[in-house]
Amino acid sequence: APKHDTEAHLERTRARLARFGVDVRDDKKRGRCLVAAKDFKRGDLVLANAPYGLPVPMGDRCAGCFLNEDDDRVRDKMRCKACDMVWFCSQRCMDGAMDGGHAVECAAMRRYFADDPDDAIRENGFVQFSALHRNCGKAHPEEDEPSDDHLPYLVPTAADKADTIARWALDGFPWREYCGDFAAEATAGARRCGLIPASATDETIKKEVVRSRMNDFFIQQWRGGDPTPMAGATYPLGALLNHSCAPVCACSYRLEVDATAYPTWIQEFRCVTDVREGTELTHAYVDASDWSNHRRAELLDRYGFVCDCPLCPTNDAGEPVNPPPTCPLPYSKSGVAPPLTPDMTRKDRDAQMARVVWCQEACWAQVALEQDKRAHVAVKICADLIAAAESAEEVSVERAKAEKAADLLRKLKVDPDSHENLQMTEPFHPCPTVPMRIRALQMASNMAMIEQDFESSLRLGEELVETMEAGYGTRWHARIANELVRLGGVAADGLGNDESAAEKFREALEIGKVTCGRDSWVCERAKYALAVLVGETH
C-alpha cells in the first residue's frame, strides 16, 4: 500500500470541512485541532459525519441500526439464518450489515462460538475484535475517496482513519505505552477463526487497539436519565475535536434513514455558546460536572493525558498541578471498592491505593479543610451516605440516605481559600462537594417520585437542576434537558400544575435542540407534552 501523505491529507480534509465553516490546525501542545473559520451562534451545527467502522452488536439490539428490541421504531426481528446470533429490524438493516462486514463475520462468528455460545467473556471479546476487523479490513484507496458534497454530512475515508497512526511516527508518540493488557492468545484465536485479516500484523493490531481507545466513540442516546451507550464506533473526523471540561460544543447522534442507502448513525456537533472565528472547537470526553480529580483520572486511564483546560488545576505556566497518580488498573470514582488483584506486587498495590486515596472526597477534605473539623467530618459522612444509598436495595432506604446527604451538603460552607492548603493557585471547578450533591439530589428526587411524593420530587429536582448548572458552568447540557423533561412530567402528571410543567417542557425543548438535536427523544417528548397541555393531541 502507498505510504500515507499526512500533508496532502490535511489539505484534502481542510477543503472538505470548509463547507461547515471550520478548519484544521496543528498545535504543538494540543496536536491537530478543529477551529472555527467563522463566527457561530449557540445551536449552530459545526460538523456532521458518518461512521467509518462499526462493531456488530450482540443481544437485544438490531445488528444494522443498533435500536433496542423495546424501541417503538422496531417493527420486526429477522434473525440471521446463517449464524442465528444477531437479528435485524428490517431488510435494509440486514442489507447494510451484510455490506458492512457481517457477511464475513458470520462464518467467523460460528467458528468463534462453536464451543460455548453462551460464554459472555468470549462474546465481549468477539465484539472487540469485530470492531478491529471492520476497521482494519475496510480499505478504500486514498485517491478514491467517496464524494459527499450532495450529503448534509461528511463521509469518512480510510485515509481519515489512517492519519492518526501516520502522525504518530512524525510526532514520536509513544503508542506502546498505551497498549494496556492485550492478550496475545485472544489475537491468535481471532486470527484462527478469520476475524482479523491475515494481512494485519500483530503490531498493526496493537496500534489499532491504541487508536481505538484514544479516538473512538460510543454511539449513545439520551432517553431520560443518563445516556445509554448503544455501540462503539469509529468517527475519525469527529476525533478532530479535542477535549475540554469547559467545551464550546456538544456531541449528539442522529439515526439517518432517508439520505443513506442503509440506516446510519450520524454524529453531530453543535455550539453550546457563541463562538468567535479562530476559537478551537472542543467537547467533553467525560462528565464535566464531576470533580477535576475524577475527570483527570478517567481521562488519563482512557485517553492517556492529564487535562490542563481552564477548569482543571494548573500553575502559572499553565502546566497541570496535582495530577493523578498512575496505577495498574483504572480507578476514577469514589465510593467503589479499589480494584486490587491477588497477583499484584506490593509496588502495584501501593500505586493502586494511592490512586484510590487521591479520588476520595474525604481525603481532599482532610487536607483542604484541615482547619474546619466540622466540614471535614461532614464530607466524610456524606460520602458514606451516598455510597450506602447507591447500594441500597429498598427505595425508602435509598431516599432517606440520599436526602440526608443532600441536606448536609446544602448546609456545608467550604472555605473559599481551602485550595491554598493543597498548594493550588485556583480552587477546584466545581468544588468537590458539588458533584456529591448532584448524586445525592438525583437519587432523592427519583426515589421520592417512585414513592409518589411528587411535591418533594419536584422540589429536590429543581434544586438538582440548579446544582447541575453550577457543576457544568452552563445550563446548556443534555443531562439538564432530560431532567427538565422528567420534572415537567412530575409537575403535570403528579401535581396537576400545568403552568410549571409547560415552563419546564419549553426549557427542555430549547436546551435539547442545541445539545441533542431537534429530532432527539428529549425534543420529541417535550413537544408532545406541550401539545398535550394545550389539547392538540387526541
CSV table of C-alpha atoms in Angstrom, one decimal, residues 124-466:
chain,number,residue,atom,x,y,z
A,124,ASN,CA,-17.3,-9.5,24.6
A,125,GLY,CA,-14.0,-10.5,23.1
A,126,PHE,CA,-15.8,-11.1,19.8
A,127,VAL,CA,-17.3,-7.6,19.8
A,128,GLN,CA,-13.9,-6.1,20.4
A,129,PHE,CA,-12.3,-8.0,17.6
A,130,SER,CA,-15.2,-7.4,15.3
A,131,ALA,CA,-14.6,-3.7,15.5
A,132,LEU,CA,-10.9,-4.3,14.8
A,133,HIS,CA,-11.9,-6.5,11.8
A,134,ARG,CA,-14.1,-3.9,10.2
A,135,ASN,CA,-11.7,-1.0,10.9
A,136,CYS,CA,-8.6,-2.9,9.7
A,137,GLY,CA,-10.3,-4.8,6.9
A,138,LYS,CA,-12.1,-2.0,5.1
A,139,ALA,CA,-9.8,-0.4,2.5
A,140,HIS,CA,-10.6,2.4,0.1
A,141,PRO,CA,-7.6,3.9,-1.8
A,142,GLU,CA,-6.9,7.4,-0.6
A,143,GLU,CA,-7.2,8.8,-4.1
A,144,ASP,CA,-10.6,7.2,-4.5
A,145,GLU,CA,-12.4,9.0,-1.6
A,146,PRO,CA,-16.2,9.0,-1.8
A,147,SER,CA,-17.9,12.2,-2.9
A,148,ASP,CA,-20.1,13.6,-0.2
A,149,ASP,CA,-20.9,17.1,-1.5
A,150,HIS,CA,-24.5,16.2,-2.0
A,151,LEU,CA,-24.9,15.0,1.6
A,152,PRO,CA,-25.6,17.0,4.8
A,153,TYR,CA,-22.7,15.3,6.4
A,154,LEU,CA,-19.2,14.1,5.6
A,155,VAL,CA,-18.3,10.5,4.7
A,156,PRO,CA,-15.0,9.4,6.4
A,157,THR,CA,-12.4,7.5,4.4
A,158,ALA,CA,-9.6,5.1,5.1
A,159,ALA,CA,-7.2,8.0,4.9
A,160,ASP,CA,-9.1,9.8,7.7
A,161,LYS,CA,-8.6,6.8,10.0
A,162,ALA,CA,-5.1,6.1,8.9
A,163,ASP,CA,-4.0,9.7,9.5
A,164,THR,CA,-3.9,9.3,13.3
A,165,ILE,CA,-1.4,6.5,13.3
A,166,ALA,CA,0.6,8.0,10.4
A,167,ARG,CA,1.2,11.1,12.5
A,168,TRP,CA,2.4,9.1,15.5
A,169,ALA,CA,5.6,8.4,13.6
A,170,LEU,CA,6.1,12.0,12.8
A,171,ASP,CA,5.4,13.2,16.3
A,172,GLY,CA,7.3,10.4,18.1
A,173,PHE,CA,4.1,9.5,20.0
A,174,PRO,CA,4.9,6.6,22.4
A,175,TRP,CA,1.9,4.5,21.4
A,176,ARG,CA,3.4,1.3,23.0
A,177,GLU,CA,2.9,2.8,26.5
A,178,TYR,CA,-0.9,2.8,25.9
A,179,CYS,CA,-1.3,-0.8,24.8
A,180,GLY,CA,-2.6,-2.0,28.1
A,181,ASP,CA,-3.3,-5.6,28.8
A,182,PHE,CA,-3.6,-7.0,25.3
A,183,ALA,CA,-3.9,-10.8,25.3
A,184,ALA,CA,-1.8,-12.4,22.5
A,185,GLU,CA,-3.8,-15.7,22.8
A,186,ALA,CA,-7.0,-13.8,22.1
A,187,THR,CA,-5.5,-12.3,19.0
A,188,ALA,CA,-4.4,-15.7,17.8
A,189,GLY,CA,-7.9,-17.1,18.4
A,190,ALA,CA,-9.4,-14.3,16.4
A,191,ARG,CA,-7.0,-14.9,13.6
A,192,ARG,CA,-7.8,-18.7,13.6
A,193,CYS,CA,-11.5,-18.0,13.1
A,194,GLY,CA,-10.8,-15.5,10.3
A,195,LEU,CA,-12.0,-12.4,12.3
A,196,ILE,CA,-8.8,-10.5,11.8
A,197,PRO,CA,-7.4,-10.2,8.2
A,198,ALA,CA,-4.2,-12.3,7.6
A,199,SER,CA,-2.5,-9.2,6.2
A,200,ALA,CA,-2.8,-7.4,9.6
A,201,THR,CA,0.4,-7.9,11.7
A,202,ASP,CA,0.4,-8.0,15.5
A,203,GLU,CA,1.9,-4.6,15.6
A,204,THR,CA,-0.9,-3.3,13.3
A,205,ILE,CA,-3.5,-4.7,15.6
A,206,LYS,CA,-1.8,-3.3,18.7
A,207,LYS,CA,-1.7,0.1,17.1
A,208,GLU,CA,-5.4,-0.2,16.2
A,209,VAL,CA,-6.3,-1.0,19.8
A,210,VAL,CA,-4.5,2.1,21.0
A,211,ARG,CA,-6.0,4.3,18.2
A,212,SER,CA,-9.5,2.9,19.1
A,213,ARG,CA,-9.0,3.5,22.8
A,214,MET,CA,-8.0,7.1,22.2
A,215,ASN,CA,-10.2,8.2,19.3
A,216,ASP,CA,-13.3,6.1,19.0
A,217,PHE,CA,-16.7,7.0,20.4
A,218,PHE,CA,-19.8,5.4,21.9
A,219,ILE,CA,-23.0,6.0,20.0
A,220,GLN,CA,-25.3,7.0,22.7
A,221,GLN,CA,-28.8,8.3,23.2
A,222,TRP,CA,-30.4,10.4,25.9
A,223,ARG,CA,-33.8,9.0,26.7
A,224,GLY,CA,-34.3,10.2,30.2
A,225,GLY,CA,-31.7,9.8,33.0
A,226,ASP,CA,-28.2,9.1,31.9
A,227,PRO,CA,-27.2,8.4,28.3
A,228,THR,CA,-27.5,4.8,27.0
A,229,PRO,CA,-24.4,3.6,25.1
A,230,MET,CA,-25.5,1.6,22.0
A,231,ALA,CA,-22.3,0.7,20.2
A,232,GLY,CA,-18.7,1.7,19.8
A,233,ALA,CA,-17.9,3.4,16.5
A,234,THR,CA,-15.1,5.0,14.6
A,235,TYR,CA,-15.7,8.6,13.7
A,236,PRO,CA,-12.3,9.8,12.5
A,237,LEU,CA,-13.5,13.3,11.6
A,238,GLY,CA,-15.3,13.7,14.9
A,239,ALA,CA,-12.0,12.8,16.6
A,240,LEU,CA,-10.5,16.1,15.4
A,241,LEU,CA,-12.3,17.8,18.3
A,242,ASN,CA,-10.1,17.8,21.4
A,243,HIS,CA,-11.4,17.6,25.0
A,244,SER,CA,-12.2,20.5,27.3
A,245,CYS,CA,-14.0,20.4,30.7
A,246,ALA,CA,-15.5,23.8,29.5
A,247,PRO,CA,-16.5,22.7,26.0
A,248,VAL,CA,-17.9,25.0,23.3
A,249,CYS,CA,-19.7,22.1,21.5
A,250,ALA,CA,-22.0,19.2,22.4
A,251,CYS,CA,-21.9,15.9,20.6
A,252,SER,CA,-25.1,14.0,19.7
A,253,TYR,CA,-26.1,11.2,17.4
A,254,ARG,CA,-29.0,11.0,14.9
A,255,LEU,CA,-30.3,7.9,13.1
A,256,GLU,CA,-30.3,8.8,9.4
A,257,VAL,CA,-32.7,6.7,7.4
A,258,ASP,CA,-33.5,8.8,4.3
A,259,ALA,CA,-30.3,10.2,2.9
A,260,THR,CA,-28.3,7.0,3.1
A,261,ALA,CA,-28.5,3.6,1.5
A,262,TYR,CA,-28.8,2.0,4.9
A,263,PRO,CA,-29.7,3.3,8.3
A,264,THR,CA,-26.7,5.1,9.7
A,265,TRP,CA,-25.9,7.0,13.0
A,266,ILE,CA,-24.7,10.5,12.1
A,267,GLN,CA,-22.5,12.2,14.7
A,268,GLU,CA,-23.2,15.9,15.1
A,269,PHE,CA,-21.5,18.7,17.0
A,270,ARG,CA,-23.3,22.0,17.8
A,271,CYS,CA,-22.2,25.1,19.6
A,272,VAL,CA,-23.4,25.5,23.2
A,273,THR,CA,-22.3,29.1,23.3
A,274,ASP,CA,-21.5,31.8,20.8
A,275,VAL,CA,-18.1,31.1,19.2
A,276,ARG,CA,-15.8,33.6,17.5
A,277,GLU,CA,-13.7,32.9,14.4
A,278,GLY,CA,-10.4,31.2,15.3
A,279,THR,CA,-11.7,29.6,18.5
A,280,GLU,CA,-10.8,25.9,19.0
A,281,LEU,CA,-13.9,23.7,18.9
A,282,THR,CA,-14.0,21.2,21.8
A,283,HIS,CA,-16.3,18.8,23.5
A,284,ALA,CA,-16.2,17.0,26.8
A,285,TYR,CA,-14.9,13.4,26.8
A,286,VAL,CA,-16.0,12.9,30.4
A,287,ASP,CA,-18.7,14.3,32.7
A,288,ALA,CA,-17.6,17.9,33.0
A,289,SER,CA,-19.7,18.4,36.2
A,290,ASP,CA,-17.5,15.9,38.1
A,291,TRP,CA,-14.7,16.8,40.4
A,292,SER,CA,-11.5,17.5,38.5
A,293,ASN,CA,-9.7,14.7,40.3
A,294,HIS,CA,-12.2,12.2,38.9
A,295,ARG,CA,-12.2,13.8,35.4
A,296,ARG,CA,-8.4,13.7,35.2
A,297,ALA,CA,-8.2,10.1,36.4
A,298,GLU,CA,-10.7,9.0,33.8
A,299,LEU,CA,-9.0,10.9,31.1
A,300,LEU,CA,-5.6,9.6,32.0
A,301,ASP,CA,-6.8,6.0,32.1
A,302,ARG,CA,-8.9,6.2,28.9
A,303,TYR,CA,-7.1,8.7,26.7
A,304,GLY,CA,-3.6,8.9,28.2
A,305,PHE,CA,-3.4,12.6,29.0
A,306,VAL,CA,-3.7,14.9,32.0
A,307,CYS,CA,-6.2,17.7,31.3
A,308,ASP,CA,-4.9,21.3,31.5
A,309,CYS,CA,-8.1,23.1,30.4
A,310,PRO,CA,-9.3,26.3,32.2
A,311,LEU,CA,-11.4,24.3,34.7
A,312,CYS,CA,-8.5,22.0,35.8
A,313,PRO,CA,-5.8,23.0,38.3
A,314,THR,CA,-2.7,24.4,36.7
A,315,ASN,CA,0.3,26.5,37.7
A,316,ASP,CA,1.2,30.0,36.5
A,317,ALA,CA,2.9,28.4,33.4
A,318,GLY,CA,-0.3,26.5,32.5
A,319,GLU,CA,1.1,23.1,33.5
A,320,PRO,CA,-1.1,20.6,35.4
A,321,VAL,CA,-0.8,20.5,39.2
A,322,ASN,CA,-2.0,17.7,41.4
A,323,PRO,CA,-2.0,15.2,38.6
A,324,PRO,CA,-3.5,11.7,39.2
A,325,PRO,CA,-1.0,9.0,40.4
A,326,THR,CA,-0.5,6.3,37.7
A,327,CYS,CA,-1.9,2.9,38.6
A,328,PRO,CA,-2.1,-0.6,37.2
A,329,LEU,CA,-5.9,-0.7,36.9
A,330,PRO,CA,-8.4,2.2,36.0
A,331,TYR,CA,-10.0,3.9,39.0
A,332,SER,CA,-11.7,7.3,38.7
A,333,LYS,CA,-14.7,7.3,41.0
A,334,SER,CA,-15.1,7.4,44.8
A,335,GLY,CA,-17.3,5.1,46.8
A,336,VAL,CA,-16.4,1.9,44.9
A,337,ALA,CA,-14.0,-0.8,46.1
A,338,PRO,CA,-10.4,-0.5,45.0
A,339,PRO,CA,-9.5,-2.8,42.1
A,340,LEU,CA,-6.9,-5.0,43.8
A,341,THR,CA,-6.0,-8.4,42.5
A,342,PRO,CA,-4.2,-11.3,44.3
A,343,ASP,CA,-1.3,-11.4,41.9
A,344,MET,CA,-0.4,-7.7,42.3
A,345,THR,CA,3.1,-6.9,43.6
A,346,ARG,CA,3.4,-4.7,46.7
A,347,LYS,CA,4.5,-1.8,44.4
A,348,ASP,CA,1.4,-2.2,42.3
A,349,ARG,CA,-0.9,-2.4,45.3
A,350,ASP,CA,0.7,0.8,46.7
A,351,ALA,CA,0.3,2.6,43.4
A,352,GLN,CA,-3.4,1.4,43.1
A,353,MET,CA,-4.2,2.6,46.6
A,354,ALA,CA,-2.5,5.9,46.0
A,355,ARG,CA,-4.9,6.5,43.1
A,356,VAL,CA,-7.9,5.3,45.3
A,357,VAL,CA,-7.0,7.7,48.1
A,358,TRP,CA,-6.5,10.6,45.5
A,359,CYS,CA,-10.1,10.0,44.2
A,360,GLN,CA,-11.8,10.2,47.6
A,361,GLU,CA,-13.5,13.4,48.5
A,362,ALA,CA,-13.0,12.7,52.2
A,363,CYS,CA,-9.2,12.7,51.6
A,364,TRP,CA,-9.4,16.0,49.9
A,365,ALA,CA,-11.4,17.4,52.8
A,366,GLN,CA,-8.9,16.1,55.3
A,367,VAL,CA,-6.2,18.2,53.8
A,368,ALA,CA,-8.1,21.2,52.3
A,369,LEU,CA,-10.4,21.6,55.2
A,370,GLU,CA,-8.0,20.7,58.0
A,371,GLN,CA,-8.8,23.9,59.9
A,372,ASP,CA,-12.5,23.2,59.8
A,373,LYS,CA,-13.0,19.9,61.6
A,374,ARG,CA,-16.8,20.0,61.3
A,375,ALA,CA,-16.7,20.5,57.5
A,376,HIS,CA,-14.1,17.7,57.1
A,377,VAL,CA,-16.3,15.2,59.1
A,378,ALA,CA,-19.4,16.3,57.2
A,379,VAL,CA,-17.8,15.5,53.8
A,380,LYS,CA,-16.8,12.0,55.1
A,381,ILE,CA,-20.3,11.3,56.4
A,382,CYS,CA,-21.9,12.5,53.1
A,383,ALA,CA,-19.6,10.3,51.1
A,384,ASP,CA,-20.5,7.3,53.2
A,385,LEU,CA,-24.3,8.1,52.9
A,386,ILE,CA,-24.1,8.4,49.1
A,387,ALA,CA,-22.3,5.1,48.8
A,388,ALA,CA,-24.8,3.5,51.1
A,389,ALA,CA,-27.7,5.0,49.1
A,390,GLU,CA,-26.3,3.8,45.8
A,391,SER,CA,-26.1,0.2,47.1
A,392,ALA,CA,-29.4,0.2,48.9
A,393,GLU,CA,-32.0,-2.3,47.8
A,394,GLU,CA,-35.1,-0.6,49.2
A,395,VAL,CA,-36.5,2.7,47.8
A,396,SER,CA,-37.2,4.1,51.2
A,397,VAL,CA,-33.6,3.5,52.4
A,398,GLU,CA,-32.0,4.9,49.3
A,399,ARG,CA,-34.2,8.0,49.6
A,400,ALA,CA,-33.5,8.6,53.3
A,401,LYS,CA,-29.8,8.3,53.0
A,402,ALA,CA,-29.6,10.4,49.8
A,403,GLU,CA,-31.8,13.2,51.3
A,404,LYS,CA,-29.7,13.2,54.5
A,405,ALA,CA,-26.5,13.6,52.4
A,406,ALA,CA,-28.2,16.3,50.3
A,407,ASP,CA,-29.2,18.2,53.4
A,408,LEU,CA,-25.8,18.1,54.9
A,409,LEU,CA,-24.1,19.2,51.7
A,410,ARG,CA,-26.7,22.0,51.3
A,411,LYS,CA,-25.7,23.5,54.6
A,412,LEU,CA,-21.9,22.9,54.2
A,413,LYS,CA,-19.8,26.0,53.7
A,414,VAL,CA,-16.4,25.4,52.1
A,415,ASP,CA,-13.7,27.9,52.8
A,416,PRO,CA,-13.1,29.7,49.5
A,417,ASP,CA,-9.3,29.7,50.2
A,418,SER,CA,-9.2,25.9,51.0
A,419,HIS,CA,-7.3,25.2,47.8
A,420,GLU,CA,-4.3,27.0,49.2
A,421,ASN,CA,-3.8,24.1,51.6
A,422,LEU,CA,-3.1,22.0,48.5
A,423,GLN,CA,-0.6,24.5,47.1
A,424,MET,CA,-3.1,25.4,44.3
A,425,THR,CA,-3.4,28.9,42.9
A,426,GLU,CA,-7.1,28.4,42.0
A,427,PRO,CA,-9.9,26.5,43.6
A,428,PHE,CA,-11.4,23.3,42.0
A,429,HIS,CA,-14.1,23.8,39.4
A,430,PRO,CA,-16.5,22.7,40.5
A,431,CYS,CA,-15.9,22.3,44.2
A,432,PRO,CA,-15.7,18.5,45.1
A,433,THR,CA,-18.9,18.8,47.1
A,434,VAL,CA,-21.0,19.9,44.0
A,435,PRO,CA,-20.9,16.5,42.2
A,436,MET,CA,-21.6,14.8,45.5
A,437,ARG,CA,-24.7,17.0,45.9
A,438,ILE,CA,-25.7,16.2,42.3
A,439,ARG,CA,-25.6,12.4,43.0
A,440,ALA,CA,-27.5,12.8,46.3
A,441,LEU,CA,-30.2,15.0,44.9
A,442,GLN,CA,-30.7,12.8,41.8
A,443,MET,CA,-31.3,9.7,43.9
A,444,ALA,CA,-33.5,11.6,46.4
A,445,SER,CA,-35.7,13.2,43.7
A,446,ASN,CA,-36.1,9.9,41.8
A,447,MET,CA,-36.9,7.9,44.9
A,448,ALA,CA,-39.5,10.5,46.0
A,449,MET,CA,-41.1,10.2,42.6
A,450,ILE,CA,-41.3,6.4,42.9
A,451,GLU,CA,-42.9,6.8,46.3
A,452,GLN,CA,-45.4,9.3,44.7
A,453,ASP,CA,-44.2,12.1,46.9
A,454,PHE,CA,-44.4,14.4,43.9
A,455,GLU,CA,-44.1,17.7,45.8
A,456,SER,CA,-40.7,16.6,47.3
A,457,SER,CA,-39.6,15.1,44.0
A,458,LEU,CA,-40.2,18.4,42.2
A,459,ARG,CA,-38.6,20.5,44.9
A,460,LEU,CA,-35.5,18.3,45.0
A,461,GLY,CA,-35.4,18.1,41.2
A,462,GLU,CA,-35.4,21.9,40.8
A,463,GLU,CA,-32.5,22.1,43.3
A,464,LEU,CA,-30.8,19.3,41.3
A,465,VAL,CA,-31.0,21.4,38.0
A,466,GLU,CA,-29.5,24.4,39.8
